[in-house]
PDB file of C-alpha atoms in Angstrom:
ATOM      1  CA  GLY A   1       0.011  -0.502  -0.475  1.00  0.00           C
ATOM      2  CA  GLU A   2       0.980   3.400   0.169  1.00  0.00           C
ATOM      3  CA  ASP A   3       1.762   3.382   4.084  1.00  0.00           C
ATOM      4  CA  VAL A   4       5.231   4.063   5.651  1.00  0.00           C
ATOM      5  CA  GLU A   5       5.196   1.691   8.244  1.00  0.00           C
ATOM      6  CA  GLN A   6       7.273   1.584  12.400  1.00  0.00           C
ATOM      7  CA  SER A   7       6.486  -0.202  15.491  1.00  0.00           C
ATOM      8  CA  LEU A   8       4.578   1.401  17.191  1.00  0.00           C
ATOM      9  CA  PHE A   9       6.679   1.868  20.862  1.00  0.00           C
ATOM     10  CA  LEU A  10      10.565   1.254  21.498  1.00  0.00           C
ATOM     11  CA  SER A  11      11.850   0.953  25.334  1.00  0.00           C
ATOM     12  CA  VAL A  12      16.090   1.314  26.069  1.00  0.00           C
ATOM     13  CA  ARG A  13      17.151   2.622  29.948  1.00  0.00           C
ATOM     14  CA  GLU A  14      19.055   5.480  29.389  1.00  0.00           C
ATOM     15  CA  GLY A  15      22.573   5.137  28.184  1.00  0.00           C
ATOM     16  CA  ASP A  16      22.175   2.377  25.978  1.00  0.00           C
ATOM     17  CA  SER A  17      21.412   3.485  21.999  1.00  0.00           C
ATOM     18  CA  SER A  18      17.997   3.598  20.699  1.00  0.00           C
ATOM     19  CA  VAL A  19      17.391   2.824  16.741  1.00  0.00           C
ATOM     20  CA  ILE A  20      14.037   3.569  15.406  1.00  0.00           C
ATOM     21  CA  ASN A  21      13.058   1.623  11.608  1.00  0.00           C
ATOM     22  CA  CYS A  22      10.668   3.035   9.366  1.00  0.00           C
ATOM     23  CA  THR A  23      10.602   1.549   5.524  1.00  0.00           C
ATOM     24  CA  TYR A  24       8.795   4.194   2.847  1.00  0.00           C
ATOM     25  CA  THR A  25       6.914   3.048  -0.144  1.00  0.00           C
ATOM     26  CA  ASP A  26       7.807   5.787  -2.616  1.00  0.00           C
ATOM     27  CA  SER A  27      10.719   5.056  -4.349  1.00  0.00           C
ATOM     28  CA  SER A  28      10.796   7.887  -6.052  1.00  0.00           C
ATOM     29  CA  SER A  29      10.823  10.330  -2.839  1.00  0.00           C
ATOM     30  CA  THR A  30      13.685  12.953  -3.283  1.00  0.00           C
ATOM     31  CA  TYR A  31      14.455  13.531   1.545  1.00  0.00           C
ATOM     32  CA  LEU A  32      13.236  10.763   3.879  1.00  0.00           C
ATOM     33  CA  TYR A  33      13.232  12.229   7.285  1.00  0.00           C
ATOM     34  CA  TRP A  34      12.583  11.801  10.789  1.00  0.00           C
ATOM     35  CA  TYR A  35      10.918  14.495  13.400  1.00  0.00           C
ATOM     36  CA  LYS A  36      10.726  14.231  16.759  1.00  0.00           C
ATOM     37  CA  GLN A  37       7.087  15.008  18.946  1.00  0.00           C
ATOM     38  CA  GLU A  38       8.102  16.091  22.800  1.00  0.00           C
ATOM     39  CA  PRO A  39       4.770  15.744  24.682  1.00  0.00           C
ATOM     40  CA  GLY A  40       1.743  18.009  23.772  1.00  0.00           C
ATOM     41  CA  ALA A  41       3.735  19.928  20.784  1.00  0.00           C
ATOM     42  CA  GLY A  42       4.027  20.253  17.384  1.00  0.00           C
ATOM     43  CA  LEU A  43       6.956  18.338  15.093  1.00  0.00           C
ATOM     44  CA  GLN A  44       9.991  19.331  15.258  1.00  0.00           C
ATOM     45  CA  LEU A  45      12.154  18.631  12.725  1.00  0.00           C
ATOM     46  CA  LEU A  46      15.488  16.928  13.761  1.00  0.00           C
ATOM     47  CA  THR A  47      17.637  15.231  10.782  1.00  0.00           C
ATOM     48  CA  TYR A  48      16.621  14.611   6.711  1.00  0.00           C
ATOM     49  CA  ILE A  49      19.251  12.512   4.304  1.00  0.00           C
ATOM     50  CA  PHE A  50      19.148  13.199   1.091  1.00  0.00           C
ATOM     51  CA  SER A  51      18.136   9.783  -1.693  1.00  0.00           C
ATOM     52  CA  ASN A  52      21.684   9.305  -2.797  1.00  0.00           C
ATOM     53  CA  MET A  53      22.943   9.101   0.586  1.00  0.00           C
ATOM     54  CA  ASP A  54      23.893   6.296   2.711  1.00  0.00           C
ATOM     55  CA  MET A  55      24.568   7.322   6.009  1.00  0.00           C
ATOM     56  CA  LYS A  56      23.805  11.000   7.536  1.00  0.00           C
ATOM     57  CA  GLN A  57      26.029  11.729  11.157  1.00  0.00           C
ATOM     58  CA  ASP A  58      24.661  14.709  13.006  1.00  0.00           C
ATOM     59  CA  GLN A  59      25.874  13.981  16.573  1.00  0.00           C
ATOM     60  CA  ARG A  60      24.344  12.293  18.796  1.00  0.00           C
ATOM     61  CA  LEU A  61      21.764  11.188  15.603  1.00  0.00           C
ATOM     62  CA  THR A  62      22.869   8.550  13.008  1.00  0.00           C
ATOM     63  CA  VAL A  63      20.722   8.152  10.277  1.00  0.00           C
ATOM     64  CA  LEU A  64      20.608   4.903   7.790  1.00  0.00           C
ATOM     65  CA  LEU A  65      19.159   4.581   4.844  1.00  0.00           C
ATOM     66  CA  ASN A  66      18.734   1.473   3.129  1.00  0.00           C
ATOM     67  CA  LYS A  67      17.268   2.543  -1.088  1.00  0.00           C
ATOM     68  CA  LYS A  68      16.679  -1.772  -2.262  1.00  0.00           C
ATOM     69  CA  ASP A  69      14.829  -2.529   0.956  1.00  0.00           C
ATOM     70  CA  LYS A  70      13.155   1.190   1.689  1.00  0.00           C
ATOM     71  CA  HIS A  71      14.658   1.959   5.002  1.00  0.00           C
ATOM     72  CA  LEU A  72      15.341   3.457   6.848  1.00  0.00           C
ATOM     73  CA  SER A  73      16.578   3.926  10.736  1.00  0.00           C
ATOM     74  CA  LEU A  74      17.506   6.733  13.231  1.00  0.00           C
ATOM     75  CA  ARG A  75      19.955   5.971  15.828  1.00  0.00           C
ATOM     76  CA  ILE A  76      20.291   7.315  18.519  1.00  0.00           C
ATOM     77  CA  ALA A  77      23.736   6.775  20.670  1.00  0.00           C
ATOM     78  CA  ASP A  78      23.492   7.397  24.318  1.00  0.00           C
ATOM     79  CA  THR A  79      19.831   8.341  24.861  1.00  0.00           C
ATOM     80  CA  GLN A  80      18.757  10.347  27.552  1.00  0.00           C
ATOM     81  CA  THR A  81      15.360  11.311  29.531  1.00  0.00           C
ATOM     82  CA  GLY A  82      14.997  14.074  27.514  1.00  0.00           C
ATOM     83  CA  ASP A  83      15.425  12.037  24.538  1.00  0.00           C
ATOM     84  CA  SER A  84      11.822  10.636  25.577  1.00  0.00           C
ATOM     85  CA  ALA A  85       9.194  11.682  22.729  1.00  0.00           C
ATOM     86  CA  ILE A  86       7.256  10.321  19.454  1.00  0.00           C
ATOM     87  CA  TYR A  87       9.339  10.132  16.134  1.00  0.00           C
ATOM     88  CA  PHE A  88       7.835   9.830  12.893  1.00  0.00           C
ATOM     89  CA  CYS A  89       9.623   9.340   9.851  1.00  0.00           C
ATOM     90  CA  ALA A  90       8.395  10.377   6.361  1.00  0.00           C
ATOM     91  CA  GLU A  91       8.914  10.623   3.343  1.00  0.00           C
ATOM     92  CA  SER A  92       8.836  13.364   0.244  1.00  0.00           C
ATOM     93  CA  ARG A  93       6.708  13.300  -2.523  1.00  0.00           C
ATOM     94  CA  GLY A  94       6.073  16.021  -4.835  1.00  0.00           C
ATOM     95  CA  ASP A  95       5.796  18.170  -2.594  1.00  0.00           C
ATOM     96  CA  LYS A  96       3.175  16.577  -0.121  1.00  0.00           C
ATOM     97  CA  LEU A  97       5.464  14.473   3.244  1.00  0.00           C
ATOM     98  CA  ILE A  98       4.251  10.896   4.267  1.00  0.00           C
ATOM     99  CA  PHE A  99       4.565  10.062   7.759  1.00  0.00           C
ATOM    100  CA  GLY A 100       4.497   6.684   9.298  1.00  0.00           C
ATOM    101  CA  THR A 101       2.908   6.264  12.939  1.00  0.00           C
ATOM    102  CA  GLY A 102       5.277   6.734  15.075  1.00  0.00           C
ATOM    103  CA  THR A 103       7.037   4.976  16.496  1.00  0.00           C
ATOM    104  CA  ARG A 104       7.288   6.356  21.242  1.00  0.00           C
ATOM    105  CA  LEU A 105      10.492   6.145  22.805  1.00  0.00           C
ATOM    106  CA  GLN A 106      10.706   5.746  26.607  1.00  0.00           C
ATOM    107  CA  VAL A 107      13.468   6.027  28.634  1.00  0.00           C
ATOM    108  CA  PHE A 108      13.858   4.613  31.604  1.00  0.00           C
ATOM    109  CA  PRO A 109      16.410   5.270  34.088  1.00  0.00           C
TER     110      PRO A 109
ATOM    111  CA  ASP B   1      13.083  31.413  14.180  1.00  0.00           C
ATOM    112  CA  VAL B   2      10.404  30.465  11.861  1.00  0.00           C
ATOM    113  CA  LYS B   3       6.442  30.213  13.508  1.00  0.00           C
ATOM    114  CA  VAL B   4       3.894  28.805  12.643  1.00  0.00           C
ATOM    115  CA  THR B   5       0.506  29.490  15.098  1.00  0.00           C
ATOM    116  CA  GLN B   6      -1.829  27.809  15.436  1.00  0.00           C
ATOM    117  CA  SER B   7      -4.304  30.172  17.012  1.00  0.00           C
ATOM    118  CA  SER B   8      -5.938  27.525  19.301  1.00  0.00           C
ATOM    119  CA  ARG B   9      -4.440  24.682  21.205  1.00  0.00           C
ATOM    120  CA  TYR B  10      -8.738  23.527  22.470  1.00  0.00           C
ATOM    121  CA  LEU B  11     -11.096  22.998  21.786  1.00  0.00           C
ATOM    122  CA  VAL B  12     -13.952  21.814  22.500  1.00  0.00           C
ATOM    123  CA  LYS B  13     -17.210  21.990  19.682  1.00  0.00           C
ATOM    124  CA  ARG B  14     -20.518  19.915  19.345  1.00  0.00           C
ATOM    125  CA  THR B  15     -21.553  18.154  16.727  1.00  0.00           C
ATOM    126  CA  GLY B  16     -23.183  20.427  14.028  1.00  0.00           C
ATOM    127  CA  GLU B  17     -20.947  23.327  14.942  1.00  0.00           C
ATOM    128  CA  LYS B  18     -18.924  24.870  12.244  1.00  0.00           C
ATOM    129  CA  VAL B  19     -15.621  24.613  13.314  1.00  0.00           C
ATOM    130  CA  PHE B  20     -12.216  27.210  11.765  1.00  0.00           C
ATOM    131  CA  LEU B  21      -8.667  25.954  12.325  1.00  0.00           C
ATOM    132  CA  GLU B  22      -7.044  29.076  11.907  1.00  0.00           C
ATOM    133  CA  CYS B  23      -3.215  28.701  11.293  1.00  0.00           C
ATOM    134  CA  VAL B  24      -0.929  31.596  11.236  1.00  0.00           C
ATOM    135  CA  GLN B  25       3.723  31.829   9.530  1.00  0.00           C
ATOM    136  CA  ASP B  26       5.583  34.716   9.533  1.00  0.00           C
ATOM    137  CA  MET B  27       7.976  33.304   6.760  1.00  0.00           C
ATOM    138  CA  ASP B  28       6.114  33.902   4.061  1.00  0.00           C
ATOM    139  CA  HIS B  29       6.052  30.588   2.849  1.00  0.00           C
ATOM    140  CA  GLU B  30       4.196  29.272  -0.377  1.00  0.00           C
ATOM    141  CA  ASN B  31       3.570  26.069   1.445  1.00  0.00           C
ATOM    142  CA  MET B  32       1.466  25.428   3.893  1.00  0.00           C
ATOM    143  CA  PHE B  33      -0.226  21.731   4.866  1.00  0.00           C
ATOM    144  CA  TRP B  34      -3.329  21.043   7.246  1.00  0.00           C
ATOM    145  CA  TYR B  35      -2.564  17.005   8.963  1.00  0.00           C
ATOM    146  CA  ARG B  36      -4.625  15.292  11.151  1.00  0.00           C
ATOM    147  CA  GLN B  37      -2.347  12.852  14.062  1.00  0.00           C
ATOM    148  CA  ASP B  38      -4.496   9.870  15.429  1.00  0.00           C
ATOM    149  CA  PRO B  39      -2.998   7.847  18.020  1.00  0.00           C
ATOM    150  CA  GLY B  40      -1.410   4.702  15.896  1.00  0.00           C
ATOM    151  CA  LEU B  41      -1.969   6.731  12.364  1.00  0.00           C
ATOM    152  CA  GLY B  42       0.488   9.183  12.499  1.00  0.00           C
ATOM    153  CA  LEU B  43      -0.015  11.794  10.385  1.00  0.00           C
ATOM    154  CA  ARG B  44      -2.568  12.827   7.380  1.00  0.00           C
ATOM    155  CA  LEU B  45      -2.862  15.065   5.375  1.00  0.00           C
ATOM    156  CA  ILE B  46      -6.243  15.952   5.176  1.00  0.00           C
ATOM    157  CA  TYR B  47      -5.527  19.657   2.926  1.00  0.00           C
ATOM    158  CA  PHE B  48      -2.248  20.963   1.039  1.00  0.00           C
ATOM    159  CA  SER B  49      -1.965  24.952  -0.669  1.00  0.00           C
ATOM    160  CA  TYR B  50       0.586  25.995  -3.214  1.00  0.00           C
ATOM    161  CA  ASP B  51      -0.042  29.957  -3.376  1.00  0.00           C
ATOM    162  CA  VAL B  52      -3.207  32.096  -1.915  1.00  0.00           C
ATOM    163  CA  LYS B  53      -6.258  30.952  -3.437  1.00  0.00           C
ATOM    164  CA  MET B  54      -5.168  27.417  -4.564  1.00  0.00           C
ATOM    165  CA  LYS B  55      -5.609  24.465  -2.460  1.00  0.00           C
ATOM    166  CA  GLU B  56      -5.037  21.230  -3.683  1.00  0.00           C
ATOM    167  CA  LYS B  57      -6.441  17.703  -1.133  1.00  0.00           C
ATOM    168  CA  GLY B  58      -4.216  15.523   0.426  1.00  0.00           C
ATOM    169  CA  ASP B  59      -5.111  12.494   1.715  1.00  0.00           C
ATOM    170  CA  ILE B  60      -8.579  13.202   3.636  1.00  0.00           C
ATOM    171  CA  PRO B  61     -10.869  15.849   3.161  1.00  0.00           C
ATOM    172  CA  GLU B  62     -13.674  13.912   3.134  1.00  0.00           C
ATOM    173  CA  GLY B  63     -15.758  16.668   5.888  1.00  0.00           C
ATOM    174  CA  TYR B  64     -13.210  19.081   6.040  1.00  0.00           C
ATOM    175  CA  SER B  65     -12.800  22.351   3.571  1.00  0.00           C
ATOM    176  CA  VAL B  66     -10.639  24.953   3.865  1.00  0.00           C
ATOM    177  CA  SER B  67      -8.913  28.627   2.685  1.00  0.00           C
ATOM    178  CA  ARG B  68      -6.427  30.547   1.317  1.00  0.00           C
ATOM    179  CA  GLU B  69      -6.900  34.130   1.145  1.00  0.00           C
ATOM    180  CA  LYS B  70      -4.049  35.530   2.407  1.00  0.00           C
ATOM    181  CA  LYS B  71      -0.694  33.839   1.819  1.00  0.00           C
ATOM    182  CA  GLU B  72       0.425  34.127   5.514  1.00  0.00           C
ATOM    183  CA  ARG B  73      -2.622  31.980   6.813  1.00  0.00           C
ATOM    184  CA  PHE B  74      -4.868  28.934   5.644  1.00  0.00           C
ATOM    185  CA  SER B  75      -7.569  28.361   7.658  1.00  0.00           C
ATOM    186  CA  LEU B  76      -9.087  24.229   7.610  1.00  0.00           C
ATOM    187  CA  ILE B  77     -13.260  24.583   8.049  1.00  0.00           C
ATOM    188  CA  LEU B  78     -14.933  21.767   9.508  1.00  0.00           C
ATOM    189  CA  GLU B  79     -18.871  22.597   8.113  1.00  0.00           C
ATOM    190  CA  SER B  80     -20.725  20.417  10.611  1.00  0.00           C
ATOM    191  CA  ALA B  81     -17.879  18.845  13.311  1.00  0.00           C
ATOM    192  CA  SER B  82     -18.517  15.247  13.597  1.00  0.00           C
ATOM    193  CA  THR B  83     -17.524  12.904  16.903  1.00  0.00           C
ATOM    194  CA  ASN B  84     -15.076  10.494  14.309  1.00  0.00           C
ATOM    195  CA  GLN B  85     -12.998  14.665  13.919  1.00  0.00           C
ATOM    196  CA  THR B  86     -11.965  14.293  17.470  1.00  0.00           C
ATOM    197  CA  SER B  87      -8.556  14.878  16.569  1.00  0.00           C
ATOM    198  CA  MET B  88      -5.265  16.490  17.477  1.00  0.00           C
ATOM    199  CA  TYR B  89      -4.980  18.900  13.870  1.00  0.00           C
ATOM    200  CA  LEU B  90      -1.380  19.988  12.803  1.00  0.00           C
ATOM    201  CA  CYS B  91      -0.589  23.592  10.498  1.00  0.00           C
ATOM    202  CA  ALA B  92       2.849  23.754   8.741  1.00  0.00           C
ATOM    203  CA  SER B  93       4.606  25.476   5.774  1.00  0.00           C
ATOM    204  CA  SER B  94       7.368  25.137   3.982  1.00  0.00           C
ATOM    205  CA  LEU B  95       9.620  27.629   2.238  1.00  0.00           C
ATOM    206  CA  SER B  96       8.052  26.966  -1.668  1.00  0.00           C
ATOM    207  CA  GLN B  97       7.825  23.895  -3.815  1.00  0.00           C
ATOM    208  CA  GLY B  98      10.146  21.724  -3.341  1.00  0.00           C
ATOM    209  CA  SER B  99      11.535  22.929  -0.091  1.00  0.00           C
ATOM    210  CA  ASN B 100      12.970  20.714   2.102  1.00  0.00           C
ATOM    211  CA  THR B 101      12.250  21.185   5.425  1.00  0.00           C
ATOM    212  CA  ILE B 102       8.319  21.752   6.085  1.00  0.00           C
ATOM    213  CA  TYR B 103       7.465  23.923   9.913  1.00  0.00           C
ATOM    214  CA  PHE B 104       5.370  22.496  11.988  1.00  0.00           C
ATOM    215  CA  GLY B 105       3.286  25.108  14.337  1.00  0.00           C
ATOM    216  CA  GLU B 106       1.539  23.714  18.146  1.00  0.00           C
ATOM    217  CA  GLY B 107      -1.271  21.505  17.831  1.00  0.00           C
ATOM    218  CA  SER B 108      -5.174  22.164  18.229  1.00  0.00           C
ATOM    219  CA  TRP B 109      -6.426  19.441  20.541  1.00  0.00           C
ATOM    220  CA  LEU B 110     -10.223  19.432  19.146  1.00  0.00           C
ATOM    221  CA  THR B 111     -12.898  17.610  20.847  1.00  0.00           C
ATOM    222  CA  VAL B 112     -16.639  17.008  19.627  1.00  0.00           C
ATOM    223  CA  VAL B 113     -18.900  16.457  21.955  1.00  0.00           C
TER     224      VAL B 113
END
């Protein structure tokens, strides 16, 4: 179908790495995005990757893109309690963004 | 800083009422979007607009309409609210066609009773 899919929940211990996975559908997507939503707030753009890249690193965040499998992942190193939020992946289709269901990351001490 | 402002954070409306959700952006962006967010469904696009007086249907336009009379303002209208429209509504904007950054407002929680 046309869905961008993510698992709904992820729970990690503080200090560990978190890996949030996403599968998308449109092989012609130019950009793929990760957004973060904290409780009661809108979405903030965390990072994005251009479709001709395999990997992008930005401080504690690493994005991996497997175009063959249409798989995108976000790794958060040294996860902190402040990273607890919902994380959405999104793919660009023309001028629209199509979002996944969101993964709720819970970080426990 | 880009600012997308949704005028109402929390609304409670009765079934059958007409509801207006207002969104304003201050960065002269061409594109504006309305999404709704529901648990387990992520964000779904309702309508978007490339320019003043232009609108395009998104994935779930039924029961909604929009208005873009000025570039900075994009309104979402529920002509006759129903309980299944209880949701979080998110407005967003981006600079132009092909822009790779979309900015979101804080969201409007609408409850229809």
